[in-house]
Coordinates of C-alpha atoms in Angstrom, one line a residue:
X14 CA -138.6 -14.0 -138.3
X15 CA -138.6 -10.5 -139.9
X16 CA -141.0 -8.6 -137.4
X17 CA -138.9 -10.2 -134.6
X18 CA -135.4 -8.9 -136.1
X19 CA -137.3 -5.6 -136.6
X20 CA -137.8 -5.2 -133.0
X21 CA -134.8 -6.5 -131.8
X22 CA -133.2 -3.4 -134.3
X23 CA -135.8 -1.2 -132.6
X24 CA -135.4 -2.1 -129.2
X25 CA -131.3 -1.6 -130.0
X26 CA -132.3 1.8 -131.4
X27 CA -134.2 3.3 -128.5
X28 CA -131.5 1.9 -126.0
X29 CA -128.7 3.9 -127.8
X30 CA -131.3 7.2 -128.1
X31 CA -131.4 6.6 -124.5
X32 CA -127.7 6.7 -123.7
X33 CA -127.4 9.9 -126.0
X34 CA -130.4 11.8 -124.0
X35 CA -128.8 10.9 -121.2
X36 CA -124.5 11.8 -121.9
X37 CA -126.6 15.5 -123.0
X38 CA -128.1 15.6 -119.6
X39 CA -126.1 18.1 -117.2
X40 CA -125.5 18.5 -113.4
X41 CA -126.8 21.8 -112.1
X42 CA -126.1 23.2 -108.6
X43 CA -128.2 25.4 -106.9
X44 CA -127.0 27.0 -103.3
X45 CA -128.9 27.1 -99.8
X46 CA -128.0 28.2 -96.7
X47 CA -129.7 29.3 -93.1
X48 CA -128.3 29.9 -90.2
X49 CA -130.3 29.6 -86.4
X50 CA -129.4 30.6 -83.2
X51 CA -130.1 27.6 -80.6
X52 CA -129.3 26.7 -77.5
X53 CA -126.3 25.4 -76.4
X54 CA -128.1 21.5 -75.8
X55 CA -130.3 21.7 -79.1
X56 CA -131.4 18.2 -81.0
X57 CA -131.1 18.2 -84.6
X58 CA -133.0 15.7 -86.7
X59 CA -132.2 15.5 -90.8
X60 CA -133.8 13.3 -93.3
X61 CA -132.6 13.0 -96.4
X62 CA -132.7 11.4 -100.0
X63 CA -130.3 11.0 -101.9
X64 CA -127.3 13.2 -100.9
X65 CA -124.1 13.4 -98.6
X66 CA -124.4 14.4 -94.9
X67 CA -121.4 16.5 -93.2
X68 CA -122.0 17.6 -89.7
X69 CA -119.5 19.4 -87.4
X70 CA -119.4 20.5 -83.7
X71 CA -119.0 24.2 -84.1
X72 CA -117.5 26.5 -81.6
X73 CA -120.5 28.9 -80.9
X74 CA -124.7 28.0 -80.1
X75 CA -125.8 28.4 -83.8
X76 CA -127.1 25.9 -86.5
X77 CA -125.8 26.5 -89.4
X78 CA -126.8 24.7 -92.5
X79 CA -125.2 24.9 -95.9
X80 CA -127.1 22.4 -98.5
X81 CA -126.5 22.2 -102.0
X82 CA -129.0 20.7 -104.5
X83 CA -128.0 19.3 -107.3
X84 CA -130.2 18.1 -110.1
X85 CA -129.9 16.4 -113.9
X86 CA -131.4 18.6 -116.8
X87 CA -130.6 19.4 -120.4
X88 CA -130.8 22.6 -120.2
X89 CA -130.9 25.8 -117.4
X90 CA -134.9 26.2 -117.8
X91 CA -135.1 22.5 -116.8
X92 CA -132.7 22.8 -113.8
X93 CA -134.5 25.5 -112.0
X94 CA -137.9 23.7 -112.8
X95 CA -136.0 20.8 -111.0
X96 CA -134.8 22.6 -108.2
X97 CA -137.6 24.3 -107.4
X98 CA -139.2 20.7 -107.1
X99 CA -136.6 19.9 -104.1
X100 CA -138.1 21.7 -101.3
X101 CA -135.7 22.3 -98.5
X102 CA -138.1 22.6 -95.0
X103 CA -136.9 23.8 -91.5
X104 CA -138.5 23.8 -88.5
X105 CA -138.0 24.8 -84.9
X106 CA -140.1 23.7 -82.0
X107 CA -138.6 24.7 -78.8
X108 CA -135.0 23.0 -78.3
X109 CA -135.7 20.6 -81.7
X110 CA -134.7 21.8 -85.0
X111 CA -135.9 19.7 -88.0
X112 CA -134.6 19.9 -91.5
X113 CA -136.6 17.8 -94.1
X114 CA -135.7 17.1 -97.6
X115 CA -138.8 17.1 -100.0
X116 CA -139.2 15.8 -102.8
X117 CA -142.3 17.6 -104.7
X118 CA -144.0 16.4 -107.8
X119 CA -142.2 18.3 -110.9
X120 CA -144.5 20.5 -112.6
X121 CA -144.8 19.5 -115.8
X122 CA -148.1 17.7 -116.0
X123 CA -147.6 15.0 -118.6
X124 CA -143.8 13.1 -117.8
X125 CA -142.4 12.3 -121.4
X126 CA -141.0 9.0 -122.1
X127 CA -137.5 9.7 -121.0
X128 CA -139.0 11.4 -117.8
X129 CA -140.3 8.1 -116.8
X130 CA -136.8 5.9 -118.0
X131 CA -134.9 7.8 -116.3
X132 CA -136.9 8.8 -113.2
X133 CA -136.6 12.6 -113.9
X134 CA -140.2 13.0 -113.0
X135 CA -139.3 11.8 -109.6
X136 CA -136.7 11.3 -106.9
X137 CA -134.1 10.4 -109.7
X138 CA -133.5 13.9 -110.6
X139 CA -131.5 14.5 -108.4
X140 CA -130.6 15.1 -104.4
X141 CA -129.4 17.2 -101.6
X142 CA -125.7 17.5 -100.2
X143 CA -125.5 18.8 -96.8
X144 CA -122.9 20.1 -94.7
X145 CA -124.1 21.5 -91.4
X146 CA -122.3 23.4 -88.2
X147 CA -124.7 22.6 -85.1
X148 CA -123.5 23.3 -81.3
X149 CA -121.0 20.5 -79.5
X150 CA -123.5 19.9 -77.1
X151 CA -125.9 18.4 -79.7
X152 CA -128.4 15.2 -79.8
X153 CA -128.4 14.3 -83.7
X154 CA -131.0 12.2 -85.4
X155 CA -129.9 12.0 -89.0
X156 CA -131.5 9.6 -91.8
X157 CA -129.8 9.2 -95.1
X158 CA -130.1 6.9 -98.1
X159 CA -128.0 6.8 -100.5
X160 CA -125.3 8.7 -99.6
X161 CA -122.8 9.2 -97.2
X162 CA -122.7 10.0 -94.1
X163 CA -120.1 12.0 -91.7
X164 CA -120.4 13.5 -88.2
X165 CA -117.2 14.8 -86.0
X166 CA -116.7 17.0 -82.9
X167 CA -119.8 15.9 -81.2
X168 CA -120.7 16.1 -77.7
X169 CA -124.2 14.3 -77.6
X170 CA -126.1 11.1 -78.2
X171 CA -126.4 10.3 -82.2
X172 CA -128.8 7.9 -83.9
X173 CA -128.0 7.7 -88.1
X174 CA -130.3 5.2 -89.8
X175 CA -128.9 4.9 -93.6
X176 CA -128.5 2.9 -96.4
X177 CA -125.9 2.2 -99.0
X178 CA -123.3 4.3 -99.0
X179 CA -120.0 5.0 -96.0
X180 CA -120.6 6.2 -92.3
X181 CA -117.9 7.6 -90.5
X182 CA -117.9 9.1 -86.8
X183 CA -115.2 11.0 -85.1
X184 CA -114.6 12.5 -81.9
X185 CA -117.8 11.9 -80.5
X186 CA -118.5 11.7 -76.7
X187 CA -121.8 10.4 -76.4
X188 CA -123.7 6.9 -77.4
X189 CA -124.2 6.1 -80.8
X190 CA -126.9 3.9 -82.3
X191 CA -126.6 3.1 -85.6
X192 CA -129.2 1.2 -88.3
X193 CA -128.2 0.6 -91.8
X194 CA -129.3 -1.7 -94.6
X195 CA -127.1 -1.2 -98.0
X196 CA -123.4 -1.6 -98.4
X197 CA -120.6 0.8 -97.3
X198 CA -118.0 0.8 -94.6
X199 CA -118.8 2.4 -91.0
X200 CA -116.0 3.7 -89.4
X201 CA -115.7 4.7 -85.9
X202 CA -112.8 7.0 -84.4
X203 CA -112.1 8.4 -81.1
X204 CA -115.0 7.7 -79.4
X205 CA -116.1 8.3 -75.7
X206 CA -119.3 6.5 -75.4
X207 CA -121.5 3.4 -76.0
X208 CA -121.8 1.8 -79.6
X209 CA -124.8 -0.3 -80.7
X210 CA -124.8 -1.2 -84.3
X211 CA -127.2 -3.1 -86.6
X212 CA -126.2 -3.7 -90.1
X213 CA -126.5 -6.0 -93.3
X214 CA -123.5 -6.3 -95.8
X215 CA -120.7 -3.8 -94.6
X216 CA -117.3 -4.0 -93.1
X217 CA -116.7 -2.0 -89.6
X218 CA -114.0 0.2 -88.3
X219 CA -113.1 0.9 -84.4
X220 CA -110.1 2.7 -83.4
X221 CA -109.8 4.4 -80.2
X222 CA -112.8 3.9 -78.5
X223 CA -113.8 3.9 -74.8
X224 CA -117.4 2.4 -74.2
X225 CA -119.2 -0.9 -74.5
X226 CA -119.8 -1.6 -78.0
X227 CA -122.5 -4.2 -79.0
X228 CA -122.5 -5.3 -83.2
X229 CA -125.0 -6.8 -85.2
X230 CA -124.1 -7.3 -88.8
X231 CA -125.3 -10.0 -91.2
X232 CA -122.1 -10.1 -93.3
X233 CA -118.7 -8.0 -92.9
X234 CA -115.6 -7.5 -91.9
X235 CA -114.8 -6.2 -88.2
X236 CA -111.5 -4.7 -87.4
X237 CA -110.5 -2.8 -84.0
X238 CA -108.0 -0.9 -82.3
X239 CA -107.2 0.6 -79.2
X240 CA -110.9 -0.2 -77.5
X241 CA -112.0 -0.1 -73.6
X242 CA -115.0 -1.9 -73.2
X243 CA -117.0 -5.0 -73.4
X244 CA -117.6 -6.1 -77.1
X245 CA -120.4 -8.0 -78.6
X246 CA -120.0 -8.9 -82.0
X247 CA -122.8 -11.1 -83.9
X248 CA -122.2 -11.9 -87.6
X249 CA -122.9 -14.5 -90.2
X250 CA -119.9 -14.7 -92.1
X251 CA -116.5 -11.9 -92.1
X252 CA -113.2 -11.5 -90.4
X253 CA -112.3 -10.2 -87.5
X254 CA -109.1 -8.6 -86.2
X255 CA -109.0 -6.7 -82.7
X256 CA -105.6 -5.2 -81.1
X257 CA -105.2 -3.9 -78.2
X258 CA -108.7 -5.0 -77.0
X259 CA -109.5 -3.7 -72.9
X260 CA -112.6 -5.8 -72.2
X261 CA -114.7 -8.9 -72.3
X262 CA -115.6 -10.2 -76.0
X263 CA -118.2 -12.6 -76.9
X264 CA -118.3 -13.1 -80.5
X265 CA -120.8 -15.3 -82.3
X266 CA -119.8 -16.0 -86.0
X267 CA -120.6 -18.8 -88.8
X268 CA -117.7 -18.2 -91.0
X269 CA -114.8 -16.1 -90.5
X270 CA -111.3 -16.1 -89.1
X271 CA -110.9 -14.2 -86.0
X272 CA -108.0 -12.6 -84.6
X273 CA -107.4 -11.3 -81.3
X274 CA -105.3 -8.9 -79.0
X275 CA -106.9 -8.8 -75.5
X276 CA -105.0 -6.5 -73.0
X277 CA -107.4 -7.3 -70.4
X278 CA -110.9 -9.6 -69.9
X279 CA -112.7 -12.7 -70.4
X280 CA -113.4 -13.8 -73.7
X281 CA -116.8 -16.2 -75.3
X282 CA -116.1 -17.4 -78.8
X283 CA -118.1 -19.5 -81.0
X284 CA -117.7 -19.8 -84.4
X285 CA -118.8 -22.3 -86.9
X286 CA -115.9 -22.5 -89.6
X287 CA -112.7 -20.7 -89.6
X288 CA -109.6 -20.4 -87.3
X289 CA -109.3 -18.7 -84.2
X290 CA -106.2 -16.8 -82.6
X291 CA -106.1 -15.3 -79.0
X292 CA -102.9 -13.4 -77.5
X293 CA -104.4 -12.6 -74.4
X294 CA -102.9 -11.3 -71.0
X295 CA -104.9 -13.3 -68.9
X296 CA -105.8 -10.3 -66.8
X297 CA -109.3 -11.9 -65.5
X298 CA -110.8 -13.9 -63.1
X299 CA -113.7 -15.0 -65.9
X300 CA -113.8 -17.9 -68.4
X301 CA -112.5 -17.8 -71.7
X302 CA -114.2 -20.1 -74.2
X303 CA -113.6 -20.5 -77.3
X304 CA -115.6 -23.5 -79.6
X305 CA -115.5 -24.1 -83.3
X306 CA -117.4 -26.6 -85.5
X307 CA -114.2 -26.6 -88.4
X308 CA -111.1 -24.6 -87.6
X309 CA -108.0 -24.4 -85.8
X310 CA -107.5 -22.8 -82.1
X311 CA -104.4 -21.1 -81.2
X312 CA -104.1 -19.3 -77.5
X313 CA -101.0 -17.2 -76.9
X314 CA -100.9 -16.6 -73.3
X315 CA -97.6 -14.6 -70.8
X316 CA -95.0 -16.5 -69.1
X317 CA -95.7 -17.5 -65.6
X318 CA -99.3 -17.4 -65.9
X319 CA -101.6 -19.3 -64.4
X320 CA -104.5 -20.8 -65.5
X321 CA -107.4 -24.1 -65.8
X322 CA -106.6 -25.5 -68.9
X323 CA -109.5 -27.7 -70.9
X324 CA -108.6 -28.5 -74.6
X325 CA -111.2 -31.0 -76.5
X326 CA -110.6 -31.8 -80.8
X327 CA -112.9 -34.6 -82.5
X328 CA -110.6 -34.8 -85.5
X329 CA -107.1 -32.9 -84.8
X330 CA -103.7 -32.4 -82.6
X331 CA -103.7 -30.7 -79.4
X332 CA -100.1 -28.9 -79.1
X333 CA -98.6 -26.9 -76.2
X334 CA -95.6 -25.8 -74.2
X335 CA -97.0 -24.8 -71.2
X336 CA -95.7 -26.5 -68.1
X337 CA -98.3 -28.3 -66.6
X338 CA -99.9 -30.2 -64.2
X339 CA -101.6 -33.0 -65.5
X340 CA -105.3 -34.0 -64.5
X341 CA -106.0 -36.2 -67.5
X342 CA -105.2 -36.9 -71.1
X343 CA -106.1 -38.7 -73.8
X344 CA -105.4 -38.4 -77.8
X345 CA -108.4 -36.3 -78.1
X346 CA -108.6 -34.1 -74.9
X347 CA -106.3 -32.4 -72.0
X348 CA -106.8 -31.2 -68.8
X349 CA -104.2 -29.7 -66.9
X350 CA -103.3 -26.7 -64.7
X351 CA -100.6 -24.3 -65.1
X352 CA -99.6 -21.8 -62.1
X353 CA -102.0 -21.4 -59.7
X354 CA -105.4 -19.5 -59.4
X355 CA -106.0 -18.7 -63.1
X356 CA -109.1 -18.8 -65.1
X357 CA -110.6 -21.3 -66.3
X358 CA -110.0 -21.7 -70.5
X359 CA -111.9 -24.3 -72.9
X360 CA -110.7 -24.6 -76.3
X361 CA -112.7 -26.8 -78.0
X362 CA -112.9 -27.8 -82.0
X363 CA -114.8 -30.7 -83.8
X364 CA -112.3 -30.7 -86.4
X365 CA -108.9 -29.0 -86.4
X366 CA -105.8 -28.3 -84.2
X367 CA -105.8 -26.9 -80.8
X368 CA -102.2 -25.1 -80.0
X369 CA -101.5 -23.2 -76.5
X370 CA -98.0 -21.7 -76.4
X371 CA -96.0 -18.4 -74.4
X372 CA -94.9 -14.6 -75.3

């Protein structure tokens, strides 16, 4: 009993000695900059680890890249041994300019003991913050973990693949592909240009954006505003809200509530649990499905439309104002037209209410 309270008091020692080394250790910055005339369509790739990415479209045909690396030492001797181990590299090959962050093996030969807690003998020292001016014309490849990540004023194709921390696009006219695997929000704002997006746990921003925009995520939140496209959205579990949605949607979720605003198009909804909502204009000659396992199904549609209208519950109320004409009815399941020469709309739910009313 006494050796093992002697190293619980030992281990308790060396973990408080380990929170004092490291409230002594310091942040020290050390400056970088190079600047390199390009062509006015240049591709730009940047990998980096850890650090913050800021790109802008600049107004002339020059690269210019400001970095700042920033490492964790006890003292100025320590920093610039640090530093030194970061090892900024740029290359050019014809219309491609690289930048590479590098993490080199410290110097010292033999890590001490808090080297090795703390990771100070490798990529935990520290990291790289970028903020880089490129041409508007640009192709961007940019790979980032952790850290955020921030592009605007593009006019060019961009591919980010990154990890945990936020991504947010502005004013970009050009496709985007995006990969990411760690939390953080990705945010996407006036946009001119297809989206393809494949992501794990993180919620997702659209507003303003004209292109097709096709959404893989494995958990999150999806909201949108303002887009002109078709949508695909594929998700395990999150919410989604869309306003002022130009486009067809198909949306595939397991657990969620969804809301939508659809100006225009056909929309292909299937969701296991959670309750649906569609306002939708009815502009389209499509279908518009919409099937859930648990939940309840509410379609707003405009006065003096027209339409095909299916509605199917195993275990719920089917409501609506519309005036129709009746093909056949039972407790469980309408069929009935309303106007003339509309779509064709299923609602169907295994368990919950089914609703269809005017704006």
């Amino acid at each position: 009993m006494t050796r093992l309270v002697g190293k619980t008091y030992s281990a308790i020692l060396l973990l408080l000695l380990a929170f004092v080394v490291h409230a002594e250790a310091k942040t020290f910055r050390f400056d970088y900059q190079k600047t390199i005339d390009a062509a006015d369509s240049v591709e730009f790739y940047l990998s980096n680890i850890p650090g913050r990415i800021d790109v802008v479209g600049g107004a002339d045909n020059q690269v210019i890249i400001k970095a700042v690396k920033f490492v964790r030492a006890s003292d100025q001797e320590e920093a610039e041994e640090l530093g030194a181990a970061i090892d900024i590299k740029v290359t050019r090959t014809e219309n491609r300019i690289s930048v590479l962050t590098d993490y080199l093996k410290s110097a010292r030969k033999s890590p001490s003991f808090w080297d090795r807690l703390f990771g100070a003998d490798q990529e935990g020292f520290g990291g790289v913050d970028y903020s880089i001016s490129v041409p508007r014309n640009c192709r961007l490849e940019l790979e980032g973990s952790p850290g955020d990540i921030m592009v605007d004023g593009i006019s060019g194709d961009l591919y980010i693949n990154a990890s945990h921390g936020e991504v947010r696009l502005s004013a970009i006219a050009g496709n985007i592909d995006i990969e990411k695997n760690g939390a953080g929000e990705i945010t996407f704002k006036d946009i001119n240009g297809d989206i393809a997006v494949s992501a794990s746990s993180c919620d997702l921003s659209l507003e303003t954006v004209d292109g097709s925009a096709d959404i893989r995520l494995t958990s999150g939140d999806v909201r949108g505003n303002g887009l002109q496209g078709s949508l695909i959205i594929a998700q395990s579990s999150g919410e989604v809200n869309l306003r002022q949605l130009s486009g067809d949607v198909r949306l595939r979720s397991n657990a969620g509530a969804i809301d939508i605003q659809q100006d225009s198009g056909a929309a292909d909804i299937v969701t296991q649990a959670g309750d649906v909502t569609i306002k939708t204009a009815l502009k389209t000659y499509k279908d518009i499905s919409v099937r859930t396992t648990a939940g309840r199904i509410v379609l707003v549609v405009p006065e003096n439309s027209s339409g095909l209208l299916r509605l199917e519950t195993g275990a719920g109320e089917i409501r609506t104002d519309l005036k129709l004409a009746v093909r056949s009815v039972t407790k469980n399941r309408l069929v009935g037209e309303f106007g003339s020469d509309g779509p064709k709309i299923s609602l169907t739910t295994a368990s919950g209410h089914i609703e269809v009313t005017e704006y």
